[in-house]
Coordinates of C-alpha atoms in Angstrom, one line a residue:
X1 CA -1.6 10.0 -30.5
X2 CA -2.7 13.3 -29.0
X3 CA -0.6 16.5 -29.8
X4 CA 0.5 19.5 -27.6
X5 CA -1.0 22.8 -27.6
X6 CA 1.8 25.3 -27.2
X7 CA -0.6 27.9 -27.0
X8 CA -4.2 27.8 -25.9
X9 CA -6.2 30.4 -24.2
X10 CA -9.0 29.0 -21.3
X11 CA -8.6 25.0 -22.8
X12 CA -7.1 22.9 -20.0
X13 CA -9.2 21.2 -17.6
X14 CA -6.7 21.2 -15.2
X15 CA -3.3 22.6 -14.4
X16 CA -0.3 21.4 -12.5
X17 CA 2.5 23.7 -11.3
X18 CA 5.8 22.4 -10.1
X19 CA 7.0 19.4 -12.0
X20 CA 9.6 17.3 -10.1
X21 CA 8.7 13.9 -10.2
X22 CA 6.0 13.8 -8.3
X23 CA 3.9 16.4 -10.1
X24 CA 5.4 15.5 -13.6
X25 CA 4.0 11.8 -13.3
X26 CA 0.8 13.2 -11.6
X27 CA 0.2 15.5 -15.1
X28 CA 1.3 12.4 -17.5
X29 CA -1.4 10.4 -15.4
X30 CA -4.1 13.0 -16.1
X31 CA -3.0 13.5 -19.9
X32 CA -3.2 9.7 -20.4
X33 CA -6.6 9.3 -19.1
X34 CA -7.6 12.3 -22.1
X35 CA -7.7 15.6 -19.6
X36 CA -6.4 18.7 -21.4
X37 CA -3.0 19.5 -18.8
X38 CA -2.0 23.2 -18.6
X39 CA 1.5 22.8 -17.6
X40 CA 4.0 25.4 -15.3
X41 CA 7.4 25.0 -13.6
X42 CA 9.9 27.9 -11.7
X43 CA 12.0 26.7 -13.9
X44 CA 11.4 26.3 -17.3
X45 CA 14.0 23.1 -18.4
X46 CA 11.1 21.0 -16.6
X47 CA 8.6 22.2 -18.3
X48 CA 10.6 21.7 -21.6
X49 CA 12.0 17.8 -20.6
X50 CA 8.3 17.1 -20.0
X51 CA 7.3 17.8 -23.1
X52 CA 10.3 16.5 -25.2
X53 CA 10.2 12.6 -23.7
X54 CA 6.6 12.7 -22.8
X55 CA 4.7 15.1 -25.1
X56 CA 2.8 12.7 -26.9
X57 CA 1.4 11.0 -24.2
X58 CA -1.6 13.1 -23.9
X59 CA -2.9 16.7 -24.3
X60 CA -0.4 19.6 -22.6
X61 CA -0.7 23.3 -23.1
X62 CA 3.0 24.3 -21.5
X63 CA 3.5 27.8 -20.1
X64 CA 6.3 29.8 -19.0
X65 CA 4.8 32.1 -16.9
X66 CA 1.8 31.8 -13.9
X67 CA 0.1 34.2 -15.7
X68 CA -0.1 32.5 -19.1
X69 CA -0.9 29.1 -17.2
X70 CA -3.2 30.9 -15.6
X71 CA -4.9 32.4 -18.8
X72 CA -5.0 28.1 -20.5
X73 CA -7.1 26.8 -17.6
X74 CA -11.2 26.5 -18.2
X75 CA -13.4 28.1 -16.0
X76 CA -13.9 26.9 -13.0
X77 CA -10.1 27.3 -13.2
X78 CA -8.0 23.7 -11.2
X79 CA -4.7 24.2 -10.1
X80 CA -2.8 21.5 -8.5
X81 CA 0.4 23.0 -7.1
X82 CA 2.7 20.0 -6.4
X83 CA 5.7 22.0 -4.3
X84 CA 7.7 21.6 -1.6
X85 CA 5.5 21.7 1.8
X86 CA 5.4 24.8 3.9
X87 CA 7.4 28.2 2.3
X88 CA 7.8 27.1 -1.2
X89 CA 3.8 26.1 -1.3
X90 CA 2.9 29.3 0.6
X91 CA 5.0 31.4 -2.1
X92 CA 3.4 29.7 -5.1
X93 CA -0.2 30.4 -3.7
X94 CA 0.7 33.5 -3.1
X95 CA 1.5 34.2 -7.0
X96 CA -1.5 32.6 -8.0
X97 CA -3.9 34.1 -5.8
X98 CA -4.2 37.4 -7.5
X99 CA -4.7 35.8 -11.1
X100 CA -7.4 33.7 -10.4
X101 CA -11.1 34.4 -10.0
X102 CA -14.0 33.8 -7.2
X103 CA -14.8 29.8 -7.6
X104 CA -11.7 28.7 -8.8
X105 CA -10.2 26.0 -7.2
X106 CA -5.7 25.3 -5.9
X107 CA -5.4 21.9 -5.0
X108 CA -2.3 21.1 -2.7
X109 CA -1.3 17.9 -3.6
X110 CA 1.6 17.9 -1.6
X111 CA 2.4 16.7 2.1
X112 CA 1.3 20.2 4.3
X113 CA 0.5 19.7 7.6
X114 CA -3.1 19.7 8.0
X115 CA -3.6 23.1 10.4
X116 CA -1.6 24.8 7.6
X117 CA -3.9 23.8 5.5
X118 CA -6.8 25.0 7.8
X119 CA -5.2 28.2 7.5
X120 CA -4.8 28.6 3.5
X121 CA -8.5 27.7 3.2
X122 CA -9.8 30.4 5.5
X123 CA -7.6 33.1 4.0
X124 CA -8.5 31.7 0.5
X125 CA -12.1 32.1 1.6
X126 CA -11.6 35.7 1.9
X127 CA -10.7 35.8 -2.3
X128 CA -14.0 34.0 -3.2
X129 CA -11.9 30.6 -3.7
X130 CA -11.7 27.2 -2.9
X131 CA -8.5 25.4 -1.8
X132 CA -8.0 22.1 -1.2
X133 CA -5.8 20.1 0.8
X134 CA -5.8 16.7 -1.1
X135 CA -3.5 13.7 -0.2
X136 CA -2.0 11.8 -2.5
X137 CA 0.3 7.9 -1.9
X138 CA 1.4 5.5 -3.8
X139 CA 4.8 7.6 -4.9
X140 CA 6.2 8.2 -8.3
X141 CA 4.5 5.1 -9.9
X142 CA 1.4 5.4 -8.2
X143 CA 1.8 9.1 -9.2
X144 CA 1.9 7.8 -13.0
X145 CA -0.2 4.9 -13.3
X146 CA -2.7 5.8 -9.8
X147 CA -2.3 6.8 -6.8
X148 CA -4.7 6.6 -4.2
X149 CA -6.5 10.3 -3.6
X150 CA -7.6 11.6 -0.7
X151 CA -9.2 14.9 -1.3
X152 CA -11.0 17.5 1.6
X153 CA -12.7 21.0 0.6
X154 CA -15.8 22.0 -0.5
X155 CA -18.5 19.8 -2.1
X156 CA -18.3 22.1 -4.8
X157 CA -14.6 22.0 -5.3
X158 CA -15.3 17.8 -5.8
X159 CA -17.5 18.6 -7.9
X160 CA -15.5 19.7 -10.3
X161 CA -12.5 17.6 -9.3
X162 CA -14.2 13.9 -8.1
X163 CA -14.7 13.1 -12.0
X164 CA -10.8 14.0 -12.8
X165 CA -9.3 12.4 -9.6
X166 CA -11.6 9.2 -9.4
X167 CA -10.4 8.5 -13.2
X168 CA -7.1 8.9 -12.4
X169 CA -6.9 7.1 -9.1
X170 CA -5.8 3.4 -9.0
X171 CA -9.3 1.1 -9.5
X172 CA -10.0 -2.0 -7.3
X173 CA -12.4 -3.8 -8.2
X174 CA -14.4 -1.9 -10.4
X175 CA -14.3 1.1 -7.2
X176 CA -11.7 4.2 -7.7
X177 CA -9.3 4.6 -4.7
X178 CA -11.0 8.3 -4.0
X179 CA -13.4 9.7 -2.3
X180 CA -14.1 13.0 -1.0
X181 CA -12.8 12.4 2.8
X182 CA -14.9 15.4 4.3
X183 CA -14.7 19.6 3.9
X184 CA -11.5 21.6 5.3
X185 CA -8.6 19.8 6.2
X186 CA -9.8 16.3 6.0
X187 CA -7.8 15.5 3.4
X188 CA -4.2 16.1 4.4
X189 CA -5.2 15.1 8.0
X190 CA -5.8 11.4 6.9
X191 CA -3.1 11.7 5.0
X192 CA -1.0 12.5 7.6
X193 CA -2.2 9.5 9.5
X194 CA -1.9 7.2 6.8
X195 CA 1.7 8.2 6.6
X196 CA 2.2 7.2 10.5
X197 CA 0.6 3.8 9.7
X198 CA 3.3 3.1 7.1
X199 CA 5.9 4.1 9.5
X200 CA 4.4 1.8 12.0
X201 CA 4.6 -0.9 9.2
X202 CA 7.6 -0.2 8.0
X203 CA 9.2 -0.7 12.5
X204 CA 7.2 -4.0 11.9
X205 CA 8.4 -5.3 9.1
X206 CA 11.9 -4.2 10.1
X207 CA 11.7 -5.9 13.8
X208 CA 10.5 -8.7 12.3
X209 CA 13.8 -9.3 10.0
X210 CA 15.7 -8.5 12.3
X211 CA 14.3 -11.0 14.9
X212 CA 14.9 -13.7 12.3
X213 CA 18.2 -12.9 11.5
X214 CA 19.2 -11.8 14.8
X215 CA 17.2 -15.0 16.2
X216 CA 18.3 -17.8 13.9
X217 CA 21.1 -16.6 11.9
X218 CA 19.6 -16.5 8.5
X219 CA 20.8 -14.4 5.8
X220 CA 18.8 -11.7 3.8
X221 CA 18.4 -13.8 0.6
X222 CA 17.1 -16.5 3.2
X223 CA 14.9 -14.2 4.6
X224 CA 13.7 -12.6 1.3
X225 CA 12.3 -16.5 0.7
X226 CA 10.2 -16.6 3.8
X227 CA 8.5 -12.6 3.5
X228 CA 7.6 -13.5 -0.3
X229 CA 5.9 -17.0 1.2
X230 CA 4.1 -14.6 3.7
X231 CA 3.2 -12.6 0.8
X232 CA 0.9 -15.3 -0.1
X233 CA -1.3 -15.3 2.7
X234 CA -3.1 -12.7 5.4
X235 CA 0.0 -10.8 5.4
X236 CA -0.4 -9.8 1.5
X237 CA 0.3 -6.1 0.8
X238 CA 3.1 -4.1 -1.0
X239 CA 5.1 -3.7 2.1
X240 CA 6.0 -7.4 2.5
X241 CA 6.2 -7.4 -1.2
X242 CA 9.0 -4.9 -2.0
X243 CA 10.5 -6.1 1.4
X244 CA 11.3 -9.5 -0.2
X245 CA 12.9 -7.6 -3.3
X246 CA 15.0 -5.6 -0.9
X247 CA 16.4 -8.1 1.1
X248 CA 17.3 -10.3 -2.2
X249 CA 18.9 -7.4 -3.4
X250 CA 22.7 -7.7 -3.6
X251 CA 25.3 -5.0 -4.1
X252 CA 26.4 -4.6 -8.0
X253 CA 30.1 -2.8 -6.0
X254 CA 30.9 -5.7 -3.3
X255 CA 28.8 -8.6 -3.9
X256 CA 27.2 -8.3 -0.5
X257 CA 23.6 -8.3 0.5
X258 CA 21.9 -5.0 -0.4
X259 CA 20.8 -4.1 3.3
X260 CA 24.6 -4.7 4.8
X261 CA 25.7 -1.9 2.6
X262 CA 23.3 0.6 4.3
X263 CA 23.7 2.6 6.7
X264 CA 21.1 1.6 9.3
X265 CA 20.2 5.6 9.8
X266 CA 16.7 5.9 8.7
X267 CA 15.2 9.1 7.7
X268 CA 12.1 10.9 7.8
X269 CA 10.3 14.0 6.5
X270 CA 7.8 14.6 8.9
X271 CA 4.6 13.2 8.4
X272 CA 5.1 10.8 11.5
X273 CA 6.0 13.1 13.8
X274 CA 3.5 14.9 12.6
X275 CA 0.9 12.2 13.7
X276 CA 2.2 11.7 17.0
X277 CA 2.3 15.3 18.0
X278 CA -1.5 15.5 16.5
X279 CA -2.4 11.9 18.6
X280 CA -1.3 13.6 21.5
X281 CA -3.2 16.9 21.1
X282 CA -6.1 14.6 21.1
X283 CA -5.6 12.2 23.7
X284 CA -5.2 9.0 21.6
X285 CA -2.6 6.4 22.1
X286 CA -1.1 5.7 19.2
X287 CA 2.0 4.0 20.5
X288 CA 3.2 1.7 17.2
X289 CA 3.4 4.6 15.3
X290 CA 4.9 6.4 18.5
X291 CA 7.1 3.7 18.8
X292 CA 8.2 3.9 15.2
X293 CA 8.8 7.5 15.1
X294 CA 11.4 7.2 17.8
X295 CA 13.1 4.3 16.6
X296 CA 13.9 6.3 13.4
X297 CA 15.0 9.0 15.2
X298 CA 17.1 6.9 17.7
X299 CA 19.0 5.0 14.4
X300 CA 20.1 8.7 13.7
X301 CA 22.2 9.7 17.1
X302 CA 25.1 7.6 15.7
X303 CA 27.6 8.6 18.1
X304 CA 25.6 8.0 21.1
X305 CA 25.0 4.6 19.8
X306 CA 28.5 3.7 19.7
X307 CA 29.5 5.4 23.1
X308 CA 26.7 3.1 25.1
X309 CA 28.6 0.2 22.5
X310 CA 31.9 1.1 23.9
X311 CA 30.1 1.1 27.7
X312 CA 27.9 -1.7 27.8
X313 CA 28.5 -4.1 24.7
X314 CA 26.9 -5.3 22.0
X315 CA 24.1 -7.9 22.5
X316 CA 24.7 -11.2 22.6
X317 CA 24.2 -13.4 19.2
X318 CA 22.6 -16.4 20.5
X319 CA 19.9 -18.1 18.4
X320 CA 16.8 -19.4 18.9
X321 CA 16.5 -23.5 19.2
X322 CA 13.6 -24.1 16.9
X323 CA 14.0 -22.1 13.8
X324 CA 11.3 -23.2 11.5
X325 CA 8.7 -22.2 15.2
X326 CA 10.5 -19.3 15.8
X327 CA 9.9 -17.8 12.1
X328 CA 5.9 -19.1 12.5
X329 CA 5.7 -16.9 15.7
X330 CA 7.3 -13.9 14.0
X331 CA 4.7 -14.1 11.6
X332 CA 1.6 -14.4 13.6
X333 CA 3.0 -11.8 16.0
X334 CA 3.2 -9.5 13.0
X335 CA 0.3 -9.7 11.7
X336 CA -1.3 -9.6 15.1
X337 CA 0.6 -6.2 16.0
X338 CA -0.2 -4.8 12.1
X339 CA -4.0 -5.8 13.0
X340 CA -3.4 -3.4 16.3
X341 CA -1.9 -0.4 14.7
X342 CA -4.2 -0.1 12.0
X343 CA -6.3 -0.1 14.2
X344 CA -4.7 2.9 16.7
X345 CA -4.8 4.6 13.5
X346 CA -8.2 4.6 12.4
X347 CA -9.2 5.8 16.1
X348 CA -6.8 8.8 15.2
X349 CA -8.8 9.6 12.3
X350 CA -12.3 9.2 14.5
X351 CA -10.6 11.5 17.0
X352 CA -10.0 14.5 14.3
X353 CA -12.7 13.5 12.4
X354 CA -14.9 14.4 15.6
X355 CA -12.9 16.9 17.0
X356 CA -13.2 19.0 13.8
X357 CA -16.6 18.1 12.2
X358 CA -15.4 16.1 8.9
X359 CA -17.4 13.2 9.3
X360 CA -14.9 10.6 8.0
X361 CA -16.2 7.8 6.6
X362 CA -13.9 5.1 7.6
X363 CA -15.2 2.9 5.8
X364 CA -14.0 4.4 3.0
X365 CA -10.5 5.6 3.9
X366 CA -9.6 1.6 4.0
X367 CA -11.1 1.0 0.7
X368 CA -9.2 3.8 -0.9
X369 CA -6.3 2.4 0.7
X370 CA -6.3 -0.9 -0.9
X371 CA -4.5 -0.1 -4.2
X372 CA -2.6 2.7 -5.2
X373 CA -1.0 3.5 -2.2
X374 CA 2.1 2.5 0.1
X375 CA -0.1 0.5 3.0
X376 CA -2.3 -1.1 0.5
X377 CA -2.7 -4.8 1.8
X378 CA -5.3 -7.6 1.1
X379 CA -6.6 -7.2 4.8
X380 CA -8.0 -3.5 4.2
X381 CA -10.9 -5.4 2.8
X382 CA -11.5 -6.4 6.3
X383 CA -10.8 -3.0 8.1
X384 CA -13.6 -2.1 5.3
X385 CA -16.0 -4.7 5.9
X386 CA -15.6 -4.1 9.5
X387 CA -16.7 -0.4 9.5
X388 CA -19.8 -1.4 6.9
X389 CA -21.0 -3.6 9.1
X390 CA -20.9 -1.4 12.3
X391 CA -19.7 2.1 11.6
X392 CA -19.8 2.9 15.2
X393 CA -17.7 0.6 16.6
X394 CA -15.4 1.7 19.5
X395 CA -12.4 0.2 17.9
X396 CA -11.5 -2.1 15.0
X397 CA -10.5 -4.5 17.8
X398 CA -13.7 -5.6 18.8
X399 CA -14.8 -6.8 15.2
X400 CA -14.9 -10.5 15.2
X401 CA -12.7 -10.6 12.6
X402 CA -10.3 -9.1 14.5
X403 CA -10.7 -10.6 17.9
X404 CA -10.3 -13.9 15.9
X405 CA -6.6 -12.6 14.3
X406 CA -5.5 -10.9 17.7
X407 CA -6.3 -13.9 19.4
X408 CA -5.0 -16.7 17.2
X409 CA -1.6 -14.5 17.5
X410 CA -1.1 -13.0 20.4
X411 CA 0.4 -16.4 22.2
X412 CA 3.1 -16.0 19.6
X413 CA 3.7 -12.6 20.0
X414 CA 4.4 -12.7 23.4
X415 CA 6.9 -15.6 22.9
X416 CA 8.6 -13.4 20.0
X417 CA 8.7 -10.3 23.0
X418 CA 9.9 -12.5 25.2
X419 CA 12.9 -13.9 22.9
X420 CA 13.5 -9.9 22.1
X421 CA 14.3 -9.2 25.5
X422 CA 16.0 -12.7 26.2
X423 CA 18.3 -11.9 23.3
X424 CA 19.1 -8.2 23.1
X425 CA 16.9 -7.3 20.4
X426 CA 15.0 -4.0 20.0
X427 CA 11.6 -5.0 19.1
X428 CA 10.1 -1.5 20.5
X429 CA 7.0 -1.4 18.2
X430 CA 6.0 -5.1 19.1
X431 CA 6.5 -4.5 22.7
X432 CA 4.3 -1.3 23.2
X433 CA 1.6 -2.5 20.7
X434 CA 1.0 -5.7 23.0
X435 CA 1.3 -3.6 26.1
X436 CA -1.2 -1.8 24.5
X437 CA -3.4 -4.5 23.8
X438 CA -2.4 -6.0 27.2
X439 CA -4.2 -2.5 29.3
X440 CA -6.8 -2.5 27.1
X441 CA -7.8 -5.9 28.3
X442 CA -7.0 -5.3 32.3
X443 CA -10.1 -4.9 34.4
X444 CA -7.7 -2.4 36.7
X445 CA -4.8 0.1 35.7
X446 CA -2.4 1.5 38.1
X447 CA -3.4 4.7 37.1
X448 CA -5.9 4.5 40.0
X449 CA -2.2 5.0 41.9
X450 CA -1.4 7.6 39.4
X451 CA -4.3 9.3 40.5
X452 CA -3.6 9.2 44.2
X453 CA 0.3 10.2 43.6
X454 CA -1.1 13.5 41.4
X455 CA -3.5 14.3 44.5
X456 CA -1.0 13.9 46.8
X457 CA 1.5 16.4 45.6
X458 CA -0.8 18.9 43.7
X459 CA -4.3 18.7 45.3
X460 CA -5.4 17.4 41.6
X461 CA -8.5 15.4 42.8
X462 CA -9.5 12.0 41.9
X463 CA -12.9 10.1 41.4
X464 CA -14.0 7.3 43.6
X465 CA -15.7 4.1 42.0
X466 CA -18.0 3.7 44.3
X467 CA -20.0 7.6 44.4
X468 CA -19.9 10.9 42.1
X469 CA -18.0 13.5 42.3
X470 CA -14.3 14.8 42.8
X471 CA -12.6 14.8 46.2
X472 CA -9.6 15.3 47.7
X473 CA -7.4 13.8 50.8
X474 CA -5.8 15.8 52.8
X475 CA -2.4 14.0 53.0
X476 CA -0.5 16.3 55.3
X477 CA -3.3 17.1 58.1
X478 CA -5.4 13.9 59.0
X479 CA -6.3 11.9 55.9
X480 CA -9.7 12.7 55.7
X481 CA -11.0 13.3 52.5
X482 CA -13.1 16.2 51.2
X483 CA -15.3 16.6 48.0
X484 CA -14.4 19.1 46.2

């Protein structure tokens, strides 16, 4: 058993700051894997239940000020500040700043949006030091017993930190779930995006229940049965998984199913808005996790929900006439729609990636993604395999592996659409995703008409397929057209 170091000047290898759960379990995680932990919290009592119910896990050198936490940390000092995002993160750099020393190295561990992140590095620069913007999923447990990393910064800064974080990271297969993702922001941008996948999971996985229960009148312990038997095949991952627990969950208070006692508000913090405002900065159509974005924020307007109740009705109840068919589209349609979001989202990551000069290997984002953290799911291995075999591909889409999936589904999915709409169900993230697969595939979208209509109002120009250039009709003189 190791022992704690009250006091200790320049010994710990690394230092965490802020110890709510998150940044509590991260620092056990490190101490078990034999890193020397310099510990510091606002408030002290955290710093002091740490050590009383989990001081002998490892090696901690507590502190109750930044300066003495400061003062225990090894050159190259490595300070993980796990805070709240934005102002309370900003305040805590702020302190540290002017006790450190030119090399040393603040990790934010936290969930910042990427472009603040941008901007901490630059005016961290300016002090000689490194900061690093480092995502980190898998929640409290992955937190304790690892997580899968995604760090950005400098090459230096990993490497001083790639030895601490791959060791501490969940393994797969021999292979650490961490890798450096690429300099600056890179690390909180992917993040970021892997957050919006999990929302666009998450709609998914929610549509998907409620088209069975909605659609044949099956009750969540039912329904639990049939997720964990998809657990066993293509649809593996910890999603499905804890879905299954979930919906076999029943109230201790009332004896009803878990999910009834709910309220069917769903919350957010901002990481998938976050992705769709980026997606749209950069032009790419990411409408699952669009989709799933707004269908959280649409469970929240309450009272608009029940006034268009009160004016329109509820949806009718009917149910589907083959059950056991109906449940075997649902899953081929979801899997086929998961295949389709993962892959919007790893052309989000291309587009930053490329817009800002990281170089993301994405490759490597799906195998750090296969254990550890929230989206991890046995078909990463493919998204992987995919980009090892051609790096360069236009989309995940086109990988044969892929095709093969979408195609072996998508008859299914459009029957589980069309049932949707037949019986009153929102299935919002299914429905765009195909739509999206559907213009993909068309040789000719009416955006030729779009086109026409913005040139016709605003003089905005248009391109003809058959010549160069950009012309313009004149719509309200003769017709002619001019090239402009």
């Amino acid at each position: 058993m190791a022992e704690s170091a009250p006091t200790a000047s320049g010994t710990a290898t690394i230092g965490v700051t802020g110890l709510a759960v998150m940044g509590r379990n991260l620092a056990r995680n490190l101490a078990r894997h034999g890193f020397v932990v310099a510990l510091h919290n606002r408030t002290q009592a955290r710093t002091d239940s740490l050590m009383a119910e989990h001081g002998d896990e490892g090696t901690f050198v507590p502190s109750d000020s930044t300066a003495g936490f400061v003062a225990s940390l090894q050159r190259p000092r490595a300070v993980i500040v796990m805070v709240q995002a934005g102002g309370p993160t900003g305040a805590v750099i702020d302190e540290l700043v002017p006790l450190l020393e030119p090399g040393d190295i603040i990790i934010d561990c936290g969930n910042a949006h990427y472009t603040d992140t941008m901007r901490r590095e630059q005016a961290l620069q300016a002090h000689g030091l490194h900061f690093v913007g480092c995502g980190v999923s898998g929640g409290e447990e992955g937190a304790l017993h690892g997580p899968s990393i995604m760090p950005g910064g400098s090459d230096e800064s990993y490497a001083k930190l790639g030895p601490i974080f791959e060791t501490i990271a969940a393994q797969v297969d021999g292979t650490p779930c961490c890798v450096h993702v690429g300099p600056g922001a890179a690390g909180h941008f992917v993040k970021m995006v892997h957050n919006g996948i999990e929302y666009a999971d998450m709609e998914l996985i929610g549509e998907a229940y409620d088209l069975i229960r909605t659609g044949t009148g099956a009750e969540p312990a039912e329904i639990a049965e049939i997720f964990r038997t998809w657990n066993q095949g293509e649809l593996e991952s910890f999603l499905i998984e804890i879905t299954a627990d979930v919906l076999a969950h029943v109230d201790p208070g009332t004896g009803r199913p878990f999910v009834d006692v709910v309220k069917d508000e769903a919350e957010q913090k901002g990481t998938g808005r976050w992705t769709v405002q980026s997606a749209l900065d950069l032009g790419i159509p990411i409408t699952g996790i669009a989709e799933a974005v707004f269908a959280r924020s649409l469970s929240g307007h309450a009272g608009q929900r029940a006034a268009v109740r009160d004016a329109f009705g509820t949806t009718a109840a009917n149910t589907v006439d083959d059950r056991d068919g109906f449940v075997e589209d649902v899953r081929r349609a979801l899997y086929a729609a998961k295949v389709v979001a993962y892959a919007q989202g790893f052309d989000h990551i291309r587009a930053g990636s490329d817009e800002y000069g990281w170089d993301v290997d994405l490759g490597a984002m799906a195998t750090i993604w296969r254990g550890g953290c929230i989206i991890r799911a046995r078909f990463l291995d493919r998204i992987r395999e995919a980009y090892d075999d051609d790096p360069g591909r236009p989309t995940l889409l086109v990988a044969p592996s892929f095709v093969d999936a979408v195609q072996a589904g998508v008859d299914s999915w459009r029957r589980v659409v069309v049932v949707a709409a037949d019986l009153g169900i929102p299935a919002p993230a299914f429905g765009s995703l195909l739509s999206y697969l559907d213009a993909l595939r068309r040789p000719r979208l009416p955006a030729a008409l779009t086109q026409g209509l913005r040139d016709n109002f605003g003089a905005h120009t248009y391109e003809r397929v058959d010549r160069p250039g950009a012309f313009h009709t004149l719509w309200a003189e003769d017709g002619s057209e001019v090239a402009r």
